[in-house]
Short mmCIF file of C-alpha atoms in Angstrom, two decimals:
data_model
loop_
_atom_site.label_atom_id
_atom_site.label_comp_id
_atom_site.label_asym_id
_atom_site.label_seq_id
_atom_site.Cartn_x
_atom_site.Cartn_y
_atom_site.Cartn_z
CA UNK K 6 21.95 16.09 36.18
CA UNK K 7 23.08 16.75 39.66
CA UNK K 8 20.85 19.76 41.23
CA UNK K 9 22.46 19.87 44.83
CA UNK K 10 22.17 23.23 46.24
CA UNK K 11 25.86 23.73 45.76
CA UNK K 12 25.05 23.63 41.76
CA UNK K 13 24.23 21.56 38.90
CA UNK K 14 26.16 19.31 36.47
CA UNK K 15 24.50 20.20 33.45
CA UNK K 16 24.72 17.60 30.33
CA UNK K 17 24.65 19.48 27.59
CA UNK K 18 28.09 20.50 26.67
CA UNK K 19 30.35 23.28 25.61
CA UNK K 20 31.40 23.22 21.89
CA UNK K 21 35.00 21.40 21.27
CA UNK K 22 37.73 23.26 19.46
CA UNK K 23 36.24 22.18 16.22
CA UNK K 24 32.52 21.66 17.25
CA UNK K 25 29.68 24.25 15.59
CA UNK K 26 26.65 22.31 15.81
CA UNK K 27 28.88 19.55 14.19
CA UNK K 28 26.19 16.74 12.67
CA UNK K 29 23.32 19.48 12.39
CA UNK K 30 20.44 19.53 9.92
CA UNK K 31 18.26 22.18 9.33
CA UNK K 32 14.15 21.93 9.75
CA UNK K 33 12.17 24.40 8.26
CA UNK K 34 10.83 26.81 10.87
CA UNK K 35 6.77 26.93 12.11
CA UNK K 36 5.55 30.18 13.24
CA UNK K 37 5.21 30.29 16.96
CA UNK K 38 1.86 32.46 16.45
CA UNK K 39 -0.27 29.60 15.66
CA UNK K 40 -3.61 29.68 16.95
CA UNK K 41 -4.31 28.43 20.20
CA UNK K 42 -7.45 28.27 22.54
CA UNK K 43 -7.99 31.45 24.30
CA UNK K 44 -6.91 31.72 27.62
CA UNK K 45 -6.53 34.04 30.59
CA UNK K 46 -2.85 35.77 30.76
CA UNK K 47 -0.93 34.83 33.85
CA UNK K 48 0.67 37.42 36.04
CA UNK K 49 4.30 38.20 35.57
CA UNK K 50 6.36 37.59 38.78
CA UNK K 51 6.88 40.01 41.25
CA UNK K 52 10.73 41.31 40.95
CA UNK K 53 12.32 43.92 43.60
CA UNK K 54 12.93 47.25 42.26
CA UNK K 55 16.93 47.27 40.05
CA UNK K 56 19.74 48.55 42.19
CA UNK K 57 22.08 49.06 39.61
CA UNK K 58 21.52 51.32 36.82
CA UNK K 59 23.77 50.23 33.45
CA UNK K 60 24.64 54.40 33.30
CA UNK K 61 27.09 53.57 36.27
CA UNK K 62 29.15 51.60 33.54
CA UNK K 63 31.33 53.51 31.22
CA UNK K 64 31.39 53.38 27.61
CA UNK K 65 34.54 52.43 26.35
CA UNK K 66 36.10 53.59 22.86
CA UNK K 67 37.91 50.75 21.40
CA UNK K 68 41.26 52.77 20.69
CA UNK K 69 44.40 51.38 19.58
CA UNK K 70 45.79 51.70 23.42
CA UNK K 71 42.78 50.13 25.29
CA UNK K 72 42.92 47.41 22.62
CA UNK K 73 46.52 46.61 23.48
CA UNK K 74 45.83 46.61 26.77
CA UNK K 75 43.08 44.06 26.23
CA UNK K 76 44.87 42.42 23.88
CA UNK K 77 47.58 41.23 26.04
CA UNK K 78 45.40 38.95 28.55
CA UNK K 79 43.97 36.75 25.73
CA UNK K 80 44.76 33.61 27.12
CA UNK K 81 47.39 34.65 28.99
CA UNK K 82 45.22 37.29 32.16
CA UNK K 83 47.03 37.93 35.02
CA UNK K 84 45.15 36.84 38.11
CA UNK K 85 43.92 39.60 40.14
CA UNK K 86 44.01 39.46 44.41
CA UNK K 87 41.09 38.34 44.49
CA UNK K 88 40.40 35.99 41.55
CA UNK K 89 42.39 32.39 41.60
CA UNK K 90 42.87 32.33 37.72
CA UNK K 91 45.42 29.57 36.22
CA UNK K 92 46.36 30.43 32.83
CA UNK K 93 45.93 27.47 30.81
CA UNK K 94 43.28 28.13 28.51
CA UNK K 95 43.78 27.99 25.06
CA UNK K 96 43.39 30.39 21.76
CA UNK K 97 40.93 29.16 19.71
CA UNK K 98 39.22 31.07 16.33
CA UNK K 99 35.48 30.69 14.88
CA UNK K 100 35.60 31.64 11.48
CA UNK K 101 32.54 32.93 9.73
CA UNK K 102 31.44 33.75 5.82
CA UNK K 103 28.97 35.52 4.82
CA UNK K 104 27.12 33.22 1.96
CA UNK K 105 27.23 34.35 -1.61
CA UNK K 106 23.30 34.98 -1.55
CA UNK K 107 23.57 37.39 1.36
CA UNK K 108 26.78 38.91 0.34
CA UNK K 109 26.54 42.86 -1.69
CA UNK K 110 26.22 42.30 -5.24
CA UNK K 111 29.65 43.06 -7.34
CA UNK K 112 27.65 46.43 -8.76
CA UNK K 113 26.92 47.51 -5.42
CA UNK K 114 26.03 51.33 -6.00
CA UNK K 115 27.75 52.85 -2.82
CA UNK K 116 31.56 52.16 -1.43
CA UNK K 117 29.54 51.81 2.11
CA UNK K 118 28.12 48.24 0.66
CA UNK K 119 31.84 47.86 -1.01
CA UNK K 120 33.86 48.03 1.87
CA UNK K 121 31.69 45.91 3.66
CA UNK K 122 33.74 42.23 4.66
CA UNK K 123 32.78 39.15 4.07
CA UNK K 124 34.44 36.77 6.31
CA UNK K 125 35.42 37.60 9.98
CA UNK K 126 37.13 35.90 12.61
CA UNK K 127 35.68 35.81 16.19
CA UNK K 128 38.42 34.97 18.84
CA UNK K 129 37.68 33.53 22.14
CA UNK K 130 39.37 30.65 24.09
CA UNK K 131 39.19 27.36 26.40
CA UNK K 132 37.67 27.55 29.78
CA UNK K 133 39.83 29.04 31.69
CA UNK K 134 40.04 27.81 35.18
CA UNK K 135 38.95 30.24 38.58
CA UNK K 136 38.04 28.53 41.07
CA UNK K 137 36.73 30.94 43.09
CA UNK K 138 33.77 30.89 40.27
CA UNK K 139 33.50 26.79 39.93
CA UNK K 140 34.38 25.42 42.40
CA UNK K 141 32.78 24.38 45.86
CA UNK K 142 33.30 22.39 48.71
CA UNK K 143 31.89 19.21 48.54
CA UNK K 144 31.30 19.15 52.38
CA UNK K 145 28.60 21.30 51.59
CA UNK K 146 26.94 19.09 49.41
CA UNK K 147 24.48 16.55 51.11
CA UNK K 148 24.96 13.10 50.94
CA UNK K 149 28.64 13.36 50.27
CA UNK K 150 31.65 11.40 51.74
CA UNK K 151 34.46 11.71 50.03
CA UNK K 152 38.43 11.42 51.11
CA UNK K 153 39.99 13.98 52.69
CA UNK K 154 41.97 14.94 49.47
CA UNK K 155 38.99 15.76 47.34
CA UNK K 156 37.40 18.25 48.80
CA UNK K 157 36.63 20.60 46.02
CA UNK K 158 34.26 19.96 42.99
CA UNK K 159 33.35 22.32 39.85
CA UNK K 160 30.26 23.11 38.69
CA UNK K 161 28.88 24.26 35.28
CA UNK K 162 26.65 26.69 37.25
CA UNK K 163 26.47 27.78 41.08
CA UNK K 164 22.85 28.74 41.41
CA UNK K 165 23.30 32.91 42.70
CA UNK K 166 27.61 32.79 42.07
CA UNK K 167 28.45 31.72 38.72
CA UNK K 168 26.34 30.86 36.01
CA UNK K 169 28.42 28.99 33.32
CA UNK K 170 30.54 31.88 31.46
CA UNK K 171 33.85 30.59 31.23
CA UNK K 172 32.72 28.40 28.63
CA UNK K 173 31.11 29.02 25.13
CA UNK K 174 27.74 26.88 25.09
CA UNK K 175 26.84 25.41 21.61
CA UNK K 176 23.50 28.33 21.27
CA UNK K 177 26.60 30.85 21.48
CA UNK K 178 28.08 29.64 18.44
CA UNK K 179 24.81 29.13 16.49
CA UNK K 180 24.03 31.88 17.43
CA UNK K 181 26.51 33.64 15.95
CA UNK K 182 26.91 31.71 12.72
CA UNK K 183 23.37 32.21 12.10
CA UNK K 184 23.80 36.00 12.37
CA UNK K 185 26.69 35.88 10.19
CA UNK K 186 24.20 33.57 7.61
CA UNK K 187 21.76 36.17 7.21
CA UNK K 188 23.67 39.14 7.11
CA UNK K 189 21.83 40.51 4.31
CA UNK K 190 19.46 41.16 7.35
CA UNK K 191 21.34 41.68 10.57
CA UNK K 192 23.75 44.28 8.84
CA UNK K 193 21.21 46.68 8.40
CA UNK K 194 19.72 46.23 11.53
CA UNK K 195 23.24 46.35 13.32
CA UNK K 196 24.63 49.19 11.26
CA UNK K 197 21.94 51.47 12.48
CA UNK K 198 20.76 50.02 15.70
CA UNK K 199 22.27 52.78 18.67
CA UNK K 200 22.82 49.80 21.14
CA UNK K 201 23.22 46.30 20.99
CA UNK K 202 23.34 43.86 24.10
CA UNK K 203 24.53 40.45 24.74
CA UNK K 204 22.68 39.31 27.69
CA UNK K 205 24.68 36.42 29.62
CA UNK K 206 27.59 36.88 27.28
CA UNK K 207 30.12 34.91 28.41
CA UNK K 208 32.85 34.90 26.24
CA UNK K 209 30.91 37.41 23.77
CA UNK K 210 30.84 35.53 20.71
CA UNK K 211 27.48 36.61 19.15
CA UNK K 212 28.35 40.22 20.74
CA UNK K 213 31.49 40.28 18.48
CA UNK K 214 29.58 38.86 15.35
CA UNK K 215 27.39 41.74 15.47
CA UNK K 216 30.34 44.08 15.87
CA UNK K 217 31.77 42.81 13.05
CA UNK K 218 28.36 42.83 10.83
CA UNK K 219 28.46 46.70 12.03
CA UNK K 220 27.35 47.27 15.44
CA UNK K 221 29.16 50.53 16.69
CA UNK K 222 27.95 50.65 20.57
CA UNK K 223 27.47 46.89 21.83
CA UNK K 224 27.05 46.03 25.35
CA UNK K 225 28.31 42.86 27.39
CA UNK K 226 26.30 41.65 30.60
CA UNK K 227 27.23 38.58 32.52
CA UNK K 228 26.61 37.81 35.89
CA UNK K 229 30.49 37.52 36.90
CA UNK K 230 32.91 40.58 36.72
CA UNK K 231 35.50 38.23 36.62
CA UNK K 232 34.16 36.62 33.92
CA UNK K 233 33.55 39.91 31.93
CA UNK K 234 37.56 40.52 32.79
CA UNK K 235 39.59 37.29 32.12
CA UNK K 236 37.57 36.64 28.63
CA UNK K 237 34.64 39.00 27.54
CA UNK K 238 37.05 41.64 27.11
CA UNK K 239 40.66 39.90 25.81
CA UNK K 240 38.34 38.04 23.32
CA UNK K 241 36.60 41.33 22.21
CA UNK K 242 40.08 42.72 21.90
CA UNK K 243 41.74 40.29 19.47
CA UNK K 244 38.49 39.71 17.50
CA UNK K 245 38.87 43.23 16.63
CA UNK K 246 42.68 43.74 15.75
CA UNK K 247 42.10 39.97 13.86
CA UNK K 248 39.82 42.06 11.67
CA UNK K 249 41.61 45.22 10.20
CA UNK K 250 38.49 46.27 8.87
CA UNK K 251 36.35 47.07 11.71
CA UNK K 252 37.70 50.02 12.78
CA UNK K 253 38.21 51.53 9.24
CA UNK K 254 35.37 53.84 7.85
CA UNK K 255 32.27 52.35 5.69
CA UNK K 256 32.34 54.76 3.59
CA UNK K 257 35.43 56.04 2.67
CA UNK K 258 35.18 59.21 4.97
CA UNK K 259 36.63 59.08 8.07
CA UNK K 260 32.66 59.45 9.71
CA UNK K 261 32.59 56.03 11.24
CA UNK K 262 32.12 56.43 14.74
CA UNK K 263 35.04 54.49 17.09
CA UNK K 264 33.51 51.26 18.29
CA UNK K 265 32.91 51.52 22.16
CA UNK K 266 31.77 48.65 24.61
CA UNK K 267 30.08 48.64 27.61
CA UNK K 268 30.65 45.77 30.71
CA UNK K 269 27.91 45.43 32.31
CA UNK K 270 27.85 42.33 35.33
CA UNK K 271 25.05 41.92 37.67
CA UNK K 272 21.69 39.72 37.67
CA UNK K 273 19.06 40.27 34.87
CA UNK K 274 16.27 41.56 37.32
CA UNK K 275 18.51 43.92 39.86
CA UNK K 276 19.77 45.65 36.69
CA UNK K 277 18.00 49.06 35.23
CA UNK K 278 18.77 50.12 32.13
CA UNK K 279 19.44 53.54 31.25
CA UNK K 280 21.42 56.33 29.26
CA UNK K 281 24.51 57.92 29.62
CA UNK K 282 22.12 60.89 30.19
CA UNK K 283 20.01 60.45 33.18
CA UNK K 284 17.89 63.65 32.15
CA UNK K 285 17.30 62.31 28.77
CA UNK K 286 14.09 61.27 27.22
CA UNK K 287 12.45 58.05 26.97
CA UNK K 288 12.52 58.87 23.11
CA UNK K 289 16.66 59.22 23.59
CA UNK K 290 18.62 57.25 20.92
CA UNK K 291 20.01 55.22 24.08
CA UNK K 292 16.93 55.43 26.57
CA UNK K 293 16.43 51.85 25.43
CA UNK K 294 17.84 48.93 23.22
CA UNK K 295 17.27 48.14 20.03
CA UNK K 296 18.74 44.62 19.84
CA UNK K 297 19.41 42.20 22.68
CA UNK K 298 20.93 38.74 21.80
CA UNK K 299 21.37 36.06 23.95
CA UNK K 300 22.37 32.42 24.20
CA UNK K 301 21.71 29.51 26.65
CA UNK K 302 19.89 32.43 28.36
CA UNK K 303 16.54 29.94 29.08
CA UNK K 304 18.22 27.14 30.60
CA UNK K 305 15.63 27.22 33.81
CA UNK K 306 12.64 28.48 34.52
CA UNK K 307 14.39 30.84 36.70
CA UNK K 308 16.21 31.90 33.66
CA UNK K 309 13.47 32.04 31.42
CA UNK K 310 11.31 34.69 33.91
CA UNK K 311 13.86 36.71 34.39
CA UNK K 312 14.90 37.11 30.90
CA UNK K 313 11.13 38.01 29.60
CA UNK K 314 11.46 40.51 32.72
CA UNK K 315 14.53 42.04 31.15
CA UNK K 316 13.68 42.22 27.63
CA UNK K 317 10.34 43.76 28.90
CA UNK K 318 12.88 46.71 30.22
CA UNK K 319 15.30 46.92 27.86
CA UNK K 320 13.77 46.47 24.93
CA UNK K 321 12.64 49.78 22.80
CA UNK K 322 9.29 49.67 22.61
CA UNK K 323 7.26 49.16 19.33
CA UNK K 324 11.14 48.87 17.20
CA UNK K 325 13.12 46.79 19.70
CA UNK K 326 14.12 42.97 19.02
CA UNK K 327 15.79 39.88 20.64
CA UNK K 328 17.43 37.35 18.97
CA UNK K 329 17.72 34.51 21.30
CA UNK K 330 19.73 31.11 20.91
CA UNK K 331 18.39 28.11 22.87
CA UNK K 332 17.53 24.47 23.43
CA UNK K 333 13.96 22.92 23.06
CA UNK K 334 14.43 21.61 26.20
CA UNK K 335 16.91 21.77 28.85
CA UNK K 336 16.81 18.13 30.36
CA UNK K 337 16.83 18.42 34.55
CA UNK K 338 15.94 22.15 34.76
CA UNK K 339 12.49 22.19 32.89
CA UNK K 340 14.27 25.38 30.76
CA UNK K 341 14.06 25.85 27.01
CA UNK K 342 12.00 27.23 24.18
CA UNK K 343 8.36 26.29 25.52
CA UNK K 344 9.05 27.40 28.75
CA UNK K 345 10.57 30.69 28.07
CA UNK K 346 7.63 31.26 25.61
CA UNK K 347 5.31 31.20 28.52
CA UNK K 348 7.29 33.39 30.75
CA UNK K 349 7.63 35.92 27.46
CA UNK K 350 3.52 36.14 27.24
CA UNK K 351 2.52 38.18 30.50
CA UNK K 352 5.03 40.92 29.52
CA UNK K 353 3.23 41.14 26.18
CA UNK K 354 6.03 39.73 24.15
CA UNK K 355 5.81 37.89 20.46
CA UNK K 356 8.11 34.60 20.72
CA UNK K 357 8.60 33.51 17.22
CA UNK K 358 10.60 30.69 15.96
CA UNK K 359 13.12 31.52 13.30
CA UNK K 360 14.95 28.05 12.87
CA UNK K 361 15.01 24.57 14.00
CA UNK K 362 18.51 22.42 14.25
CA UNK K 363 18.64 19.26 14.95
CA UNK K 364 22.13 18.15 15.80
CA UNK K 365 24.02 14.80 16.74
CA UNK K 366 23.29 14.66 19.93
CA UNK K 367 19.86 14.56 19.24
CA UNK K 368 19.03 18.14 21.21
CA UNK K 369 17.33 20.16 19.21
CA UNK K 370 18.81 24.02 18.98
CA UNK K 371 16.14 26.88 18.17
CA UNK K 372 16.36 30.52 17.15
CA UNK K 373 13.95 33.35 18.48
CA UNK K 374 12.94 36.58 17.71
CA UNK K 375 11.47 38.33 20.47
CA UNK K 376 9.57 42.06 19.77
CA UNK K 377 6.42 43.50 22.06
CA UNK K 378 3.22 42.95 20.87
CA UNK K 379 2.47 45.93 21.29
#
């Protein structure tokens, strides 16, 4: 991996059109709570105080109009002044089933568990290009000397301008899947969870999974506005009007609440998270979060202190969990699994290991859950 200061070339790669985890086998999961020798708890590191406050972002009701609107720029955005956009990218569909063993039994008692759907469709798309986001000048990069026609290189990530959300990362799509896998879980936790986040979303694909396992007020944070604009919220747009059902009541009543979004861009430790209400409570139903997923979220060190700092704000205390989707190792970066679980333990955060993949290209994926300890 390249690690000039202009950015890295990072080798694990984005997902194909038809790539999942393609070639994976499952190992049985060990408990990250094993006993260890005891030792002192480092200090967290020392962050500046948020400048941004998520309240200054508007909840958005997913209405027929604003999901036209939406709609429209899948695949096909119009640039803005200030964003070089070409529109090339292309549609592409990840479709998930709920397995028979988590599915609701055919005597289900209520029409709630009835009406519940059992395969979804998440739509997002191929890396579109900006080059104001991937690009830079390869002038700038030390021991360089190239002709004068190649002047510009991309980057996966642009350490402080762009941090790889254009494209959707392998952990996005596991993630997802596995949500989808256990829904017998995650619905119930989605259904009456008051706020779920995607940190580092991206394109938003395990955001939209949990929408469509019944997540009514879901957040999307990346790093880039532009990002959040040309395919966070397209994608979340067609993923909803690609399943009819999401917006149609549980229950038979007309009681569902509207789904609403939130888009949320900034770094992890210069955003503050609170409520709509700035006079509420720190007991309010959306003073804090109750589920936070992320994916490829602990590909540095940098990465991995800054998401324990996070999750230490965000997360509701005592009730609150993460769901994270990562690498055991992020080759060139010293990120991953082992490395996040340290940064996790002087915030007083559990990191337990739900699942172990290995895949073909012999990098092991893993899946966390992340609560306080305390």
């Amino acid at each position: 991996m390249d690690a000039s200061a202009a950015g890295f070339f990072f080798p694990f790669g984005s997902p194909s059109e038809t790539d999942t985890c393609s070639g994976a086998t499952t190992v049985n999961a060990v408990n990250s709570t094993s006993s260890t020798l005891s030792t002192a708890v480092p200090s967290p590191p020392v962050w500046p105080l948020p400048k941004t406050s998520t309240a200054t972002f508007p909840w958005v009701s997913l209405d027929s109009d604003t999901l036209h609107e939406w709609a429209a720029g899948y695949c096909c955005a119009v640039p803005s002044s200030h964003v070089k956009f070409s529109p090339s990218s292309k549609p592409l569909q990840l479709k998930l089933h709920v397995p028979l063993s988590e599915s609701t039994p055919g005597d289900a008692s209520s029409s709630a568990d009835r009406n519940r759907k059992d395969a979804f469709t998440l739509c997002y798309q191929t890396p579109p290009e900006v080059g104001t986001l991937t690009s830079v000048d390869v002038t700038q990069t030390p021991g360089r000397t190239l002709s004068s026609s190649s002047k510009k290189e991309h980057r996966d990530v642009i350490p402080g301008r762009y941090y790889g959300g254009l494209k959707v990362w392998s952990c996005a799509v596991l993630l997802a899947e596995y949500l989808v896998n256990h829904a017998g879980e995650y619905r119930s936790l989605f259904e009456t969870a008051a706020v779920v986040v995607e940190l580092g979303c991206g394109q938003g694909l395990p955001g939209m999974a949990a929408m469509c396992l019944g997540a009514r007020r879901v957040v999307f944070q990346d790093y880039n506005e532009e990002v959040l604009n040309v395919c966070t919220k397209p994608n979340v747009a067609a993923t909803v009007c690609a399943n009819e059902g999401l917006q149609q009541p549980r229950d038979g009543v007309d009681t569902t609440p509207l789904l609403q979004a939130k888009f949320v861009h900034g770094d992890w430790v210069d955003l503050s998270w609170e409520s709509k209400d700035a006079a509420s409570s720190s007991a309010g139903v959306d003073a804090f979060c109750d589920v936070i997923l992320g994916a490829d979220v602990t590909f540095d060190k940098d990465a991995c202190d800054k998401l324990a700092c996070i999750l230490h704000r965000w997360m509701r205390p005592h009730t609150g969990i993460a769901v994270i989707g990562s690498k055991d190792y992020y080759f060139g970066t010293n990120g991953g699994y082992l490395e996040f679980k340290k940064s996790a333990e002087p915030y007083g955060l559990r990191v337990e290991l739900l699942k172990r993949v290995d895949t073909a290209d012999k990098m092991p994926h893993v899946l966390l859950r992340v609560t306080h300890t305390a």
